[in-house]
Amino acid sequence: MPTKPLANGLRRIGAGTIRAVSRMGFAARFFVAVLYHSPAALRRIPLTLREVYFAGVLSLVVIIVSGVFVGMVLGLQGYDTLNLYGAGDSLGLFVGLSLVRELGPVVAGLLFASRAGSAITAEIGLMKTTEQLSAMEMMAVDPLARIVAPRFWGGVISMPLLAALFSVMGVFGAYVVGVRLIGVDSGTFWGNMQAGIEFRPDVTNSIIKSVVFGVAVSLIAVFEGYDAKPTAEGVSAATTRTVVEGSLAILALDFILTVFMFRGVGDV
Amino acid sequence: MTNAIELDDVSFGYDRRRPVLKGITMSIPRGQVVAIMGGSGCGKTTILRLIGGQLRQQHGQVKVDGASVRDLGREELYALRRRIGMLFQFGALFTDMTVFENIAFPMREHTDLSDALIRDLVLMKLHAVGLRGAAQLKPSELSGGMARRVALARAVALDPMLVLYDEPFAGLDPISLGVVGQLIRRLNDALGITSVIVTHDVYESLKIVDYLYFVSEGRIIAQGTPDEVRNSADPFVRQFVDGEADGPVPFHYPARSYAEELAAGAN
Amino acid sequence: MNRSAIDLWVGIFVTIGIGAIVFLALKVGNLASLDSKPSYHLEASFTNIGGLKLRAPVRAAGVIVGRVESVKLDTTTYEARVTMRIDNDYKFSKDTIAAVLTSGLLGEVYIGLEIGGDPQMLADNGRITKTQSALVLEKLISQFLFDKVSSGPGQ
Ligand SMILES: Nc1ncnc2c1ncn2[C@@H]1O[C@H](COP(=O)(O)OP(=O)(O)OP(=O)(O)O)[C@@H](O)[C@H]1O
Ligand SMILES: [Mg+2]
C-alpha cells in the first residue's frame, strides 16, 4: 500500500513528539524537585563550594585562554572593518559591546556546557550506573539533595563569574591587539567604550543572560545525568546530549533574551 | 510480636510482559539470620529492593516492622531506611570518597556525632572487616573482595535493626569468607538485629543461618532450617546443596531451544 | 583535593570573578560616571530629531555633559519633546541653543548645546526654547535638486 510509508512516518513523528513532550514535563518536575531540595543543600555550604570548584575553578583556564583569543580576533577583524568607514577609533566600543552583550555570556556558556556540563552529567550518570545513587537512597539520603542540588548550584554560581571573566579577558585581548599592536590611542579605546556602554542595561543584561544560561546548562547537565540509562553507552549518550542540548538552549535563550532586552534600546 | 519482614503473595515485574516474582510469601522473625538462595536472575536482588522500598510490588504485601512499605510516605520511608542497612551486590561505594569517608557518610548524614567519635566508630567498623589499614585508600584502589568488605562495614555503620546483604560472600577468599560469615552472625546476635542474606554459597550459609528460602522462576520452591535442608530429599534443594549443573533449577535464561536457534542462524 | 585547598581555590575564583564584574561595571560600562553623579533635567522640543537615540550624549563644546533620557511626541504641536539628564556641575544660560547634530557623515547623533549670553541659568526641568532640528539628508538633497530645476536649464 502506498500510504504505508507515509502513515509510518507520521506515526514516528507523533511518537517522537510525545516522547519529547513527556521528557520535558519530566524535566520540569525534576527542576521543581531540585529547587525544593535546594535550601537543605545550600545550608551545607562545603557541598556546594566543592561543586563550584569542579564547575568553576577547573574551567578557569579554558575561559581565560579563549577569552583572550576571541578578544584578539575581534580586535583585528573589528579594526579592519571599522577602518573601512574611517571609524577605527570606535574599536573599543565595538569590542566592548560585542563581548558584554553577546560573546561573553554566549561563548562562556558554550564552553561551560562542554567543559563543566558534560563532567556533571558523566559523574551523576556513573554514580547511577554503579548504584551509588541507589545506595544513597537506601541510606535514607536523598540524592537530589546530596548530589544533584549542590552540582546545580555550583554551576549556577560559577557561570556568571566565568562569563564576566571571559568578557574582561576579551577586552584585554582586544586592547593588546588594538592599542599595542595596531596603535589605536589608548584613551580613545577606553573612552569610546565607556561612552557607548552603560552599566544599565548593557552590563546588567550581560549578567542576567549568564545567570539564565547557568541555570539552563546546569539543569540540563544534572537532569541528563540523573536520567541516563545506567550503562556505559547510556552515560556516554547522556553526556553528548548535555553538550548538544546545552548549546542549543544557550543559543535559543540568547535570541529570546536579546529580543526582550535590547529591543527598543536603539530606537526611541 | 510481629515479624521483622513479612512478604505475602508478592508479585512483581519490571515490565508487564515478564513477571519476575510470582507470589512470594515469606516471614522473617526478628533476630534471625535468613538466607534467600536461588539461581542467577531469579529475582533475589529484586526481593531486597522491594523490602527497601526502592521498588513497589504490583500485587501482595511487603511489611517491614509491621508497616506496609509500599504505602509509606516519603518521610516515613526514609525513617524506615535509616534503620535498615544494605550491602549492594556490586558494593556501590562512593568512588569520590576514601574508604574512611564512605563509612563515615551515613554517620555524618544522620547523626551529630563529633569528628573524634565518628573516627573511632569508623575505625572500629573497619577493624571488624580487617581493613583498618585501608582507611585512606580510594575505592578504585581496592580489590573486589576488599570493596565488598568495606561495603559491609558501611551497611552496618549506623547499627541498624535490619541488614540486607546482597551476595556478601562473592569474591572473597576462603579465609575472609569464613570471617565475614562469622561477622554477620556475631553482629546479628550481639546487636539483636535481623539479617537477610542473598547468596549462592550454600555451604557457608548453612553454617550461619537460621532459615533458608529457595527461589526459582519467581516462586519459593523450598524452605527450611539448615538441618532440614541438609537432609532434604527435594530435588531442587539437592541440586543446590550438591552443586549439580543439571537439575530442576534451569541454568539458561528462557529462550528457544539451542538447536532451533542455531538452525535459524544457518538460514 | 582536601577541604582547605578547595576553599582557597574557590575563594580565588570568586574573587577574580567578582573583580571581573566590577571591572565591567566601572571600566567598561562606566558606572562611576554620570549615572551616579547628581544631575538635573532639561527639556527641549524639536521639529525633527533625525536618528537621535535614547542615552545619546549631550555635548557642549564637544564635552559630554549629559544624556538623552526620554523622547516623546507632543501630540498638540507634533514636535519631539526630548528630556536630557545633565550633570549638576554644568549650568546653562536661558538662551542656550540645543541642536541635533551628527558627528561625521555616518557617526553618532547627539545633542549639542551652544551657550548664550543670558546671565540667568536654566533650573531643573527648565526648557530650552531655541532649538535646531536634525538635518535630514534626503530633504537636503531634494531641496538641492528642486533649486536646480526651478532655476532652469537655460543658463
Ligand atoms: N532494572 C531492571 N529492568 C528490567 N529488568 C530487570 C531489571 N533488573 C533486573 N531485571 C530482571 O529481573 C530479573 C531478576 O533480577 P535480579 O537482579 O533480582 O536477579 P538476582 O536473583 O539478584 O540475580 P543474581 O544472582 O545474578 O544477582 C532478571 O531476569 C533481570 O533480567
Ligand atoms: Mg542480584
XYZ file of C-alpha atoms and ligand atoms in Angstrom:
722
model
C 0.000 0.000 0.000
C 1.481 3.328 -0.964
C 0.181 5.186 2.097
C 2.005 2.859 4.438
C 5.358 4.662 4.488
C 3.524 7.945 4.994
C 1.500 6.588 7.884
C 4.615 5.090 9.400
C 6.469 8.359 9.070
C 3.637 10.269 10.699
C 3.446 7.700 13.444
C 7.132 8.102 14.082
C 6.790 11.880 14.237
C 3.883 11.500 16.636
C 5.754 9.093 18.876
C 8.805 11.340 18.843
C 6.740 14.367 19.767
C 5.038 12.561 22.605
C 8.377 11.359 23.891
C 9.884 14.845 23.683
C 6.954 16.464 25.456
C 6.868 13.876 28.210
C 10.611 14.263 28.689
C 10.179 18.000 29.003
C 7.420 17.504 31.527
C 9.672 15.170 33.430
C 12.497 17.717 33.277
C 10.204 20.439 34.596
C 9.118 18.255 37.505
C 12.764 17.457 38.127
C 13.594 21.174 38.196
C 10.917 21.783 40.814
C 12.247 18.872 42.866
C 15.788 20.259 42.675
C 14.583 23.667 43.830
C 12.611 22.016 46.610
C 15.748 20.308 47.889
C 17.965 23.343 47.425
C 17.559 25.058 50.800
C 18.723 21.939 52.626
C 21.630 21.511 50.227
C 22.678 25.149 50.355
C 22.692 25.108 54.120
C 25.664 22.766 53.831
C 27.981 25.220 52.133
C 31.003 22.910 51.714
C 28.994 20.637 49.417
C 28.246 23.493 47.038
C 31.722 25.003 47.340
C 33.155 21.717 46.206
C 30.984 21.863 43.092
C 31.946 25.486 42.461
C 35.475 24.170 42.445
C 34.726 21.493 39.870
C 32.465 23.607 37.656
C 34.168 26.970 38.062
C 37.783 26.761 39.101
C 38.542 23.921 36.721
C 37.007 25.909 33.845
C 39.197 28.948 34.526
C 41.991 28.111 32.151
C 39.812 27.393 29.137
C 37.733 30.518 29.788
C 40.750 32.803 30.170
C 42.592 31.478 27.156
C 39.514 31.508 24.904
C 38.568 34.962 26.113
C 41.941 36.426 25.241
C 41.971 34.826 21.800
C 38.411 35.816 20.938
C 39.241 39.363 22.025
C 42.361 39.474 19.892
C 40.491 38.258 16.823
C 37.735 40.791 17.478
C 40.400 43.473 17.710
C 41.961 42.537 14.391
C 38.786 41.962 12.396
C 36.903 44.765 14.054
C 39.603 47.294 13.346
C 39.867 46.189 9.723
C 36.146 46.550 9.110
C 35.680 49.745 11.098
C 38.623 51.335 9.377
C 36.881 50.895 6.031
C 34.442 53.547 7.240
C 37.088 55.578 8.942
C 35.719 54.501 12.296
C 38.780 52.674 13.591
C 38.597 54.782 16.709
C 35.368 53.074 17.705
C 37.220 49.790 18.180
C 36.837 49.922 21.955
C 33.097 50.390 21.676
C 32.716 47.648 19.088
C 34.716 45.149 21.086
C 33.149 46.065 24.394
C 29.593 45.872 23.095
C 30.120 42.568 21.289
C 31.686 40.982 24.341
C 29.407 42.356 27.005
C 26.137 41.938 25.166
C 26.688 38.662 23.322
C 30.001 36.910 23.158
C 30.817 36.938 26.873
C 27.711 35.121 28.076
C 27.229 33.014 24.937
C 30.757 31.745 24.311
C 31.457 31.301 28.009
C 28.150 29.411 28.214
C 29.061 27.133 25.316
C 32.460 26.415 26.846
C 30.809 25.860 30.212
C 28.353 23.371 28.722
C 31.090 21.307 27.144
C 33.635 21.579 29.938
C 31.602 21.539 33.156
C 28.160 20.382 31.993
C 29.462 17.197 30.428
C 31.526 16.440 33.535
C 28.485 16.842 35.785
C 26.374 14.568 33.584
C 29.063 11.916 33.363
C 29.642 11.945 37.098
C 25.979 11.648 38.066
C 25.366 9.101 35.309
C 28.225 6.934 36.518
C 27.049 7.203 40.110
C 23.705 5.927 38.908
C 25.282 3.136 36.869
C 27.363 1.929 39.810
C 24.293 2.038 42.094
C 25.799 4.790 44.224
C 22.566 6.770 43.964
C 20.558 3.690 44.936
C 22.868 3.059 47.852
C 22.407 6.622 48.985
C 18.640 6.306 48.803
C 18.831 3.154 50.879
C 20.811 5.086 53.467
C 17.861 7.483 53.634
C 19.886 10.233 51.981
C 18.095 11.843 49.062
C 20.463 12.027 46.057
C 18.545 15.080 44.852
C 19.608 16.977 47.952
C 23.040 15.440 48.409
C 24.277 15.061 44.817
C 22.069 16.915 42.357
C 21.256 20.199 44.103
C 24.875 21.096 45.021
C 26.011 20.433 41.464
C 23.189 22.502 40.077
C 24.010 25.455 42.326
C 27.726 25.075 41.797
C 27.060 25.574 38.086
C 24.634 28.446 38.621
C 27.147 30.291 40.794
C 30.126 29.651 38.529
C 28.588 30.616 35.217
C 28.146 34.419 35.677
C 31.626 34.719 37.118
C 33.101 32.811 34.189
C 31.150 34.911 31.681
C 32.325 38.177 33.249
C 35.864 36.897 33.278
C 35.556 35.915 29.643
C 34.393 39.431 28.699
C 37.204 41.077 30.633
C 39.785 38.790 29.068
C 38.304 39.556 25.655
C 38.578 43.301 26.243
C 42.129 42.745 27.372
C 42.924 40.725 24.217
C 41.390 43.411 22.004
C 43.305 46.073 23.920
C 46.572 44.257 23.279
C 45.882 43.958 19.565
C 44.169 47.304 19.043
C 46.270 49.553 21.206
C 49.612 47.806 21.478
C 49.851 46.287 18.003
C 47.723 48.431 15.704
C 48.232 51.659 17.546
C 44.730 52.884 18.373
C 45.082 55.518 21.042
C 44.597 54.008 24.469
C 42.473 56.910 25.695
C 40.235 56.672 22.629
C 39.899 52.937 23.086
C 38.656 53.182 26.670
C 36.822 56.473 26.172
C 34.771 55.177 23.264
C 33.978 52.044 25.164
C 32.858 53.904 28.262
C 30.846 56.439 26.299
C 28.920 53.746 24.458
C 28.449 51.051 27.077
C 26.176 51.598 30.020
C 26.155 49.711 33.266
C 22.420 49.535 32.806
C 21.261 47.915 30.603
C 24.387 46.530 28.927
C 26.349 45.082 31.830
C 23.306 44.133 33.894
C 21.746 42.360 30.928
C 25.004 40.545 30.352
C 24.896 39.275 33.923
C 21.235 38.310 33.622
C 21.996 36.373 30.451
C 24.849 34.488 32.047
C 22.718 33.591 35.070
C 19.950 32.289 32.806
C 22.458 30.263 30.787
C 23.967 28.938 34.013
C 20.565 27.750 35.217
C 19.727 26.178 31.842
C 23.020 24.352 31.344
C 23.281 23.177 34.951
C 19.712 21.919 34.889
C 20.264 20.057 31.635
C 23.511 18.587 32.960
C 22.098 17.256 36.215
C 18.902 16.094 34.536
C 20.679 14.170 31.811
C 22.974 12.558 34.372
C 20.101 11.587 36.624
C 18.031 10.341 33.708
C 20.885 8.462 31.985
C 20.440 4.805 31.154
C 22.606 3.028 33.725
C 25.068 1.594 31.225
C 28.299 2.761 29.658
C 26.538 3.739 26.413
C 23.750 5.328 28.378
C 26.172 7.625 30.172
C 28.075 8.494 27.036
C 24.841 9.299 25.179
C 23.684 11.437 28.090
C 26.966 13.351 28.116
C 26.616 14.081 24.421
C 23.046 15.203 24.939
C 24.134 17.623 27.621
C 26.566 19.336 25.284
C 24.150 19.428 22.352
C 21.045 20.429 24.288
C 23.019 22.821 26.458
C 24.490 24.616 23.459
C 21.167 24.798 21.636
C 19.447 26.041 24.767
C 22.017 28.806 25.132
C 21.650 29.960 21.557
C 17.860 29.868 21.650
C 17.633 31.583 25.018
C 20.145 34.170 23.873
C 17.921 35.070 20.960
C 14.832 35.327 23.143
C 16.607 37.354 25.814
C 18.177 39.672 23.260
C 14.792 40.364 21.727
C 13.389 41.345 25.105
C 16.418 43.158 26.462
C 17.708 45.179 23.584
C 14.591 45.748 21.573
C 13.904 49.422 21.895
C 17.314 50.259 23.228
C 18.482 51.510 19.900
C 15.218 53.181 18.914
C 13.040 55.529 20.751
C 5.484 -9.719 68.342
C 5.337 -9.045 64.616
C 7.913 -10.479 62.302
C 10.692 -8.192 61.093
C 9.770 -8.847 57.492
C 6.637 -10.268 56.042
C 6.005 -10.915 52.358
C 2.525 -12.031 51.465
C 1.826 -13.306 47.955
C 4.058 -10.677 46.383
C 4.194 -10.380 42.602
C 6.396 -8.008 40.694
C 7.646 -7.422 37.158
C 9.878 -4.669 35.797
C 7.600 -4.620 32.791
C 4.192 -6.088 32.262
C 5.325 -8.776 29.837
C 7.698 -10.655 32.093
C 6.845 -11.101 35.769
C 9.960 -11.609 37.892
C 8.296 -12.586 41.157
C 5.090 -14.630 41.133
C 3.522 -14.862 44.544
C 6.326 -14.895 47.065
C 5.379 -15.492 50.674
C 7.920 -15.474 53.445
C 8.187 -14.314 57.015
C 11.407 -13.482 58.721
C 11.286 -13.318 62.511
C 13.267 -10.779 64.463
C 16.803 -11.641 65.470
C 17.255 -14.323 62.854
C 19.687 -14.712 60.001
C 17.793 -15.858 56.943
C 19.212 -16.777 53.558
C 17.474 -16.391 50.228
C 19.011 -18.637 47.626
C 18.344 -19.203 44.008
C 19.806 -19.246 40.574
C 21.212 -16.175 38.925
C 18.486 -13.842 37.715
C 15.705 -15.488 39.694
C 14.782 -12.262 41.464
C 16.736 -12.233 44.727
C 18.009 -8.691 44.414
C 14.508 -7.681 43.400
C 13.153 -9.047 46.683
C 15.653 -6.953 48.639
C 14.695 -3.836 46.694
C 11.039 -4.444 47.477
C 11.886 -4.729 51.162
C 13.867 -1.474 50.998
C 11.039 0.320 49.207
C 13.064 1.044 46.071
C 10.579 -0.940 44.032
C 6.858 -1.336 44.554
C 5.164 -4.658 44.095
C 2.210 -4.859 41.753
C 0.422 -7.352 43.938
C 0.566 -8.608 47.517
C 2.052 -7.056 50.599
C 5.554 -6.290 51.828
C 5.689 -5.448 55.506
C 8.755 -4.352 57.396
C 8.388 -3.965 61.119
C 4.634 -4.211 60.698
C 4.329 -1.364 58.195
C 3.415 -1.879 54.562
C 6.412 -0.500 52.684
C 4.508 0.334 49.533
C 2.105 2.617 51.391
C 4.690 4.622 53.312
C 5.070 8.311 52.535
C 8.468 9.692 51.674
C 9.309 10.779 55.224
C 8.180 7.501 56.762
C 10.067 5.515 54.158
C 13.237 7.472 54.859
C 12.732 6.996 58.590
C 12.444 3.270 57.991
C 15.513 3.150 55.771
C 17.543 4.859 58.453
C 17.100 1.655 60.431
C 17.987 -0.615 57.518
C 21.499 -1.341 56.331
C 22.029 -2.672 52.844
C 25.042 -4.235 51.237
C 24.739 -3.819 47.478
C 25.628 -6.641 45.156
C 28.319 -4.564 43.472
C 29.392 -2.677 46.564
C 28.185 0.729 45.365
C 30.910 2.512 47.295
C 31.107 6.251 46.700
C 34.022 6.498 44.330
C 34.846 10.119 45.113
C 35.423 9.390 48.803
C 38.028 7.429 50.696
C 37.147 4.194 52.442
C 37.043 6.110 55.691
C 34.633 8.735 54.330
C 32.436 6.047 52.817
C 31.810 4.511 56.200
C 31.562 7.868 57.918
C 28.997 9.010 55.325
C 25.821 7.652 56.947
C 27.040 8.814 60.351
C 27.698 12.336 59.128
C 24.364 12.445 57.314
C 22.210 11.187 60.139
C 23.938 11.984 63.397
C 25.538 14.962 65.095
C 28.424 12.919 66.454
C 31.737 14.717 66.881
C 34.514 14.096 64.394
C 36.555 12.297 67.019
C 33.718 9.947 67.856
C 32.991 9.282 64.195
C 36.648 8.490 63.665
C 36.609 5.920 66.456
C 33.398 4.340 65.197
C 34.650 4.122 61.628
C 37.927 2.548 62.666
C 36.002 0.080 64.785
C 33.857 -0.980 61.831
C 36.892 -1.183 59.581
C 38.725 -3.241 62.154
C 35.842 -5.684 62.214
C 36.248 -6.351 58.493
C 40.033 -6.370 58.747
C 40.628 -3.222 56.714
C 41.652 -0.631 59.274
C 44.865 -0.166 57.322
C 42.980 0.693 54.149
C 41.076 3.615 55.633
C 42.709 6.245 53.445
C 42.511 4.317 50.158
C 40.074 5.230 47.402
C 37.577 2.552 46.305
C 39.382 2.316 42.980
C 42.467 1.116 44.860
C 40.651 -1.828 46.436
C 40.275 -5.358 45.173
C 36.767 -6.679 44.599
C 36.759 -8.594 47.860
C 38.134 -5.657 49.842
C 35.477 -3.363 48.362
C 32.807 -5.822 49.445
C 34.112 -5.844 52.997
C 34.132 -2.048 53.064
C 30.568 -2.034 51.783
C 29.688 -4.462 54.529
C 31.211 -2.180 57.141
C 29.236 0.717 55.691
C 25.988 -1.274 55.722
C 26.243 -1.720 59.480
C 27.653 1.749 60.167
C 24.545 3.006 61.930
C 23.894 -0.230 63.833
C 20.605 -0.861 62.000
C 17.806 -3.116 63.146
C 17.723 -4.923 59.836
C 20.555 -5.618 57.427
C 20.086 -6.807 53.868
C 23.172 -8.446 52.399
C 23.214 -8.925 48.637
C 25.890 -11.521 47.933
C 28.182 -10.805 50.880
C 30.407 -13.753 50.011
C 31.059 -13.084 46.339
C 34.697 -12.537 45.503
C 36.059 -13.436 48.913
C 38.875 -15.872 49.565
C 38.027 -18.830 51.821
C 39.525 -17.169 54.885
C 37.703 -13.838 54.580
C 34.632 -15.765 53.593
C 34.579 -17.580 56.888
C 35.401 -14.365 58.741
C 32.623 -12.405 57.053
C 30.161 -15.214 57.683
C 31.014 -15.259 61.359
C 30.908 -11.459 61.421
C 27.366 -11.407 60.094
C 26.302 -13.928 62.659
C 28.040 -12.145 65.534
C 26.700 -8.724 64.559
C 23.255 -10.222 64.375
C 23.407 -11.770 67.805
C 25.297 -9.008 69.584
C 23.072 -6.188 68.362
C 19.875 -8.186 68.224
C 19.286 -7.315 64.586
C 17.682 -9.239 61.779
C 19.728 -10.231 58.752
C 18.710 -11.283 55.267
C 21.442 -12.805 53.159
C 21.112 -13.277 49.442
C 23.735 -15.748 48.336
C 24.719 -18.671 46.186
C 27.014 -20.058 48.803
C 25.050 -22.905 50.347
C 27.976 -24.314 52.250
C 28.831 -21.064 54.027
C 25.260 -20.059 54.694
C 24.317 -23.424 56.137
C 26.908 -22.726 58.816
C 25.475 -19.409 59.957
C 21.810 -19.026 59.079
C 18.664 -19.953 60.977
C 16.455 -20.476 57.976
C 16.717 -20.740 54.189
C 14.396 -19.959 51.292
C 14.978 -21.312 47.797
C 13.638 -19.222 44.945
C 13.263 -20.347 41.386
C 11.403 -18.758 38.494
C 9.814 -16.226 40.793
C 8.461 -18.721 43.273
C 9.626 -20.132 46.566
C 10.210 -23.773 45.876
C 11.678 -24.922 49.148
C 12.441 -23.678 52.625
C 13.639 -24.922 55.956
C 16.192 -24.821 58.727
C 19.775 -25.815 57.898
C 19.232 -29.283 59.278
C 16.101 -29.790 57.223
C 17.923 -28.564 54.148
C 20.893 -30.843 54.672
C 18.624 -33.836 54.980
C 16.125 -32.795 52.370
C 15.287 -35.125 49.546
C 13.807 -32.317 47.470
C 15.499 -32.345 44.068
C 15.790 -28.525 43.961
C 17.473 -28.408 47.309
C 19.722 -31.323 46.487
C 20.812 -29.617 43.305
C 21.820 -26.550 45.277
C 23.446 -28.342 48.148
C 25.364 -30.692 45.902
C 26.072 -28.054 43.281
C 24.941 -30.005 40.249
C 24.621 -28.171 36.971
C 21.697 -30.206 35.736
C 18.550 -30.461 37.723
C 15.253 -28.722 38.260
C 16.861 -25.267 38.504
C 17.438 -24.135 34.949
C 20.846 -22.680 34.157
C 19.598 -20.986 30.986
C 17.578 -17.795 30.715
C 14.287 -18.710 28.987
C 14.939 -18.998 25.250
C 14.196 -21.001 22.171
C 15.856 -24.376 22.068
C 19.548 -24.210 21.290
C 19.256 -26.375 18.175
C 16.376 -24.315 16.859
C 18.322 -21.072 17.306
C 21.442 -22.425 15.615
C 19.339 -23.677 12.739
C 17.687 -20.246 12.422
C 21.106 -18.619 12.173
C 22.225 -21.009 9.446
C 19.452 -19.991 7.070
C 41.879 17.520 46.911
C 41.299 18.402 50.552
C 38.850 20.870 52.013
C 41.176 23.796 52.636
C 42.712 23.658 49.146
C 39.234 23.667 47.617
C 38.201 26.570 49.829
C 41.282 28.504 48.796
C 40.750 27.951 45.087
C 37.058 28.731 45.251
C 37.965 31.886 47.158
C 40.394 32.921 44.443
C 37.881 32.086 41.738
C 35.017 34.011 43.301
C 37.273 36.991 43.976
C 38.512 37.321 40.422
C 35.024 36.613 39.099
C 33.552 39.442 41.140
C 36.577 41.539 40.206
C 35.686 40.936 36.564
C 32.108 42.067 37.122
C 33.348 45.206 38.890
C 35.757 45.845 36.027
C 32.905 45.522 33.523
C 30.808 47.878 35.581
C 33.419 50.558 36.160
C 35.962 50.415 33.398
C 33.875 49.081 30.512
C 30.381 50.193 31.468
C 31.391 53.449 33.094
C 29.060 53.028 36.063
C 31.020 55.550 38.107
C 30.318 58.428 35.721
C 27.058 60.239 35.011
C 24.612 57.682 36.315
C 25.565 58.061 39.908
C 26.511 61.734 39.871
C 23.878 64.254 40.929
C 22.097 65.615 37.902
C 19.124 67.705 36.771
C 16.735 67.627 33.839
C 16.337 69.921 30.854
C 13.740 69.786 28.121
C 13.737 70.846 24.510
C 11.380 70.404 21.563
C 12.499 69.721 18.025
C 10.526 69.544 14.812
C 12.676 66.590 13.800
C 15.194 64.628 15.826
C 16.500 62.509 12.952
C 18.294 59.463 14.303
C 18.590 60.595 17.922
C 18.510 57.685 20.330
C 17.917 57.156 23.996
C 21.036 57.736 26.075
C 22.665 59.615 23.230
C 25.236 62.033 24.598
C 24.570 65.704 25.191
C 27.667 67.738 24.433
C 28.744 71.266 24.996
C 31.826 72.275 23.083
C 32.363 68.578 22.436
C 32.396 67.631 26.115
C 29.779 65.145 27.258
C 27.681 66.887 29.884
C 24.655 64.619 29.963
C 22.490 62.105 28.180
C 19.141 61.908 26.475
C 16.728 60.351 28.891
C 13.425 60.250 27.059
C 11.910 61.217 23.738
C 8.187 61.732 23.269
C 5.960 63.074 20.555
C 3.992 66.082 21.803
C 0.553 65.435 20.283
C -0.548 69.073 20.399
C 2.370 70.556 18.472
C 3.573 67.382 16.819
C 7.074 68.143 17.860
C 9.530 65.756 19.525
C 9.980 66.552 23.198
C 13.386 65.472 24.430
C 14.304 65.223 28.105
C 18.006 65.354 28.950
C 19.757 64.497 32.138
C 22.585 66.972 32.755
C 25.426 66.701 35.198
C 24.930 69.055 38.154
C 28.403 70.507 37.611
C 27.275 72.182 34.393
C 24.804 75.071 34.196
C 23.481 76.620 31.026
C 22.058 80.049 30.288
C 18.370 80.566 29.464
C 19.112 81.345 25.812
C 21.160 78.239 25.178
C 20.633 76.718 21.728
C 20.096 72.944 21.507
C 20.797 71.272 18.165
C 20.542 67.695 16.960
C 23.915 67.041 15.364
C 25.781 64.176 13.786
C 29.463 63.531 14.301
C 30.805 62.944 10.828
C 28.617 61.795 7.985
C 27.654 58.441 9.500
C 28.636 58.946 13.113
C 26.519 59.034 16.213
C 23.685 61.515 16.596
C 23.923 63.730 19.675
C 22.545 66.939 21.084
C 24.885 69.901 21.008
C 24.345 72.769 23.429
C 25.595 76.188 22.485
C 25.663 78.638 25.339
C 24.202 82.132 25.013
C 24.776 85.371 26.887
C 21.828 85.441 29.274
C 23.056 85.763 32.886
C 20.076 83.724 34.130
C 20.715 79.973 34.222
C 18.281 77.142 33.428
C 16.984 75.359 36.543
C 15.893 71.757 36.989
C 13.146 70.849 34.473
C 13.975 74.047 32.616
C 13.064 74.427 28.965
C 15.443 75.233 26.150
C 13.376 77.255 23.704
C 15.865 77.835 20.926
C 16.363 74.588 19.086
C 17.667 73.490 15.774
C 16.390 70.215 14.325
C 18.313 67.481 12.673
C 19.444 67.904 9.136
C 17.744 65.201 7.135
C 19.901 64.207 4.223
C 17.042 63.261 1.893
C 15.391 66.637 2.412
C 18.615 68.462 1.733
C 19.165 66.572 -1.483
C 15.619 67.024 -2.767
C 15.800 70.715 -1.883
C 19.056 70.972 -3.803
C 17.556 69.255 -6.861
C 14.423 71.395 -6.693
C 16.553 74.551 -6.658
C 18.432 73.303 -9.705
C 15.219 72.553 -11.595
C 13.457 75.803 -10.759
C 16.455 77.932 -11.674
C 16.025 76.453 -15.167
C 18.388 74.829 -17.599
C 18.673 77.792 -19.933
C 21.723 79.433 -18.452
N 16.165 -2.628 36.128
C 15.642 -3.715 35.534
N 14.831 -3.578 34.474
C 14.297 -4.648 33.859
N 14.526 -5.920 34.253
C 15.341 -6.133 35.299
C 15.950 -5.038 35.987
N 16.699 -5.544 36.985
C 16.566 -6.883 36.915
N 15.758 -7.264 35.913
C 15.349 -8.628 35.567
O 14.751 -9.170 36.714
C 15.172 -10.498 36.923
C 15.658 -10.654 38.364
O 16.768 -9.810 38.576
P 17.539 -9.817 39.969
O 18.547 -8.758 39.873
O 16.561 -9.722 41.068
O 18.228 -11.224 39.966
P 19.125 -11.910 41.088
O 18.351 -13.032 41.609
O 19.605 -10.893 42.024
O 20.329 -12.477 40.223
P 21.885 -12.540 40.575
O 22.056 -13.680 41.486
O 22.508 -12.794 39.258
O 22.227 -11.233 41.168
C 16.262 -10.788 35.910
O 15.725 -11.670 34.969
C 16.527 -9.491 35.226
O 16.614 -9.684 33.834
Mg 21.320 -9.945 42.374
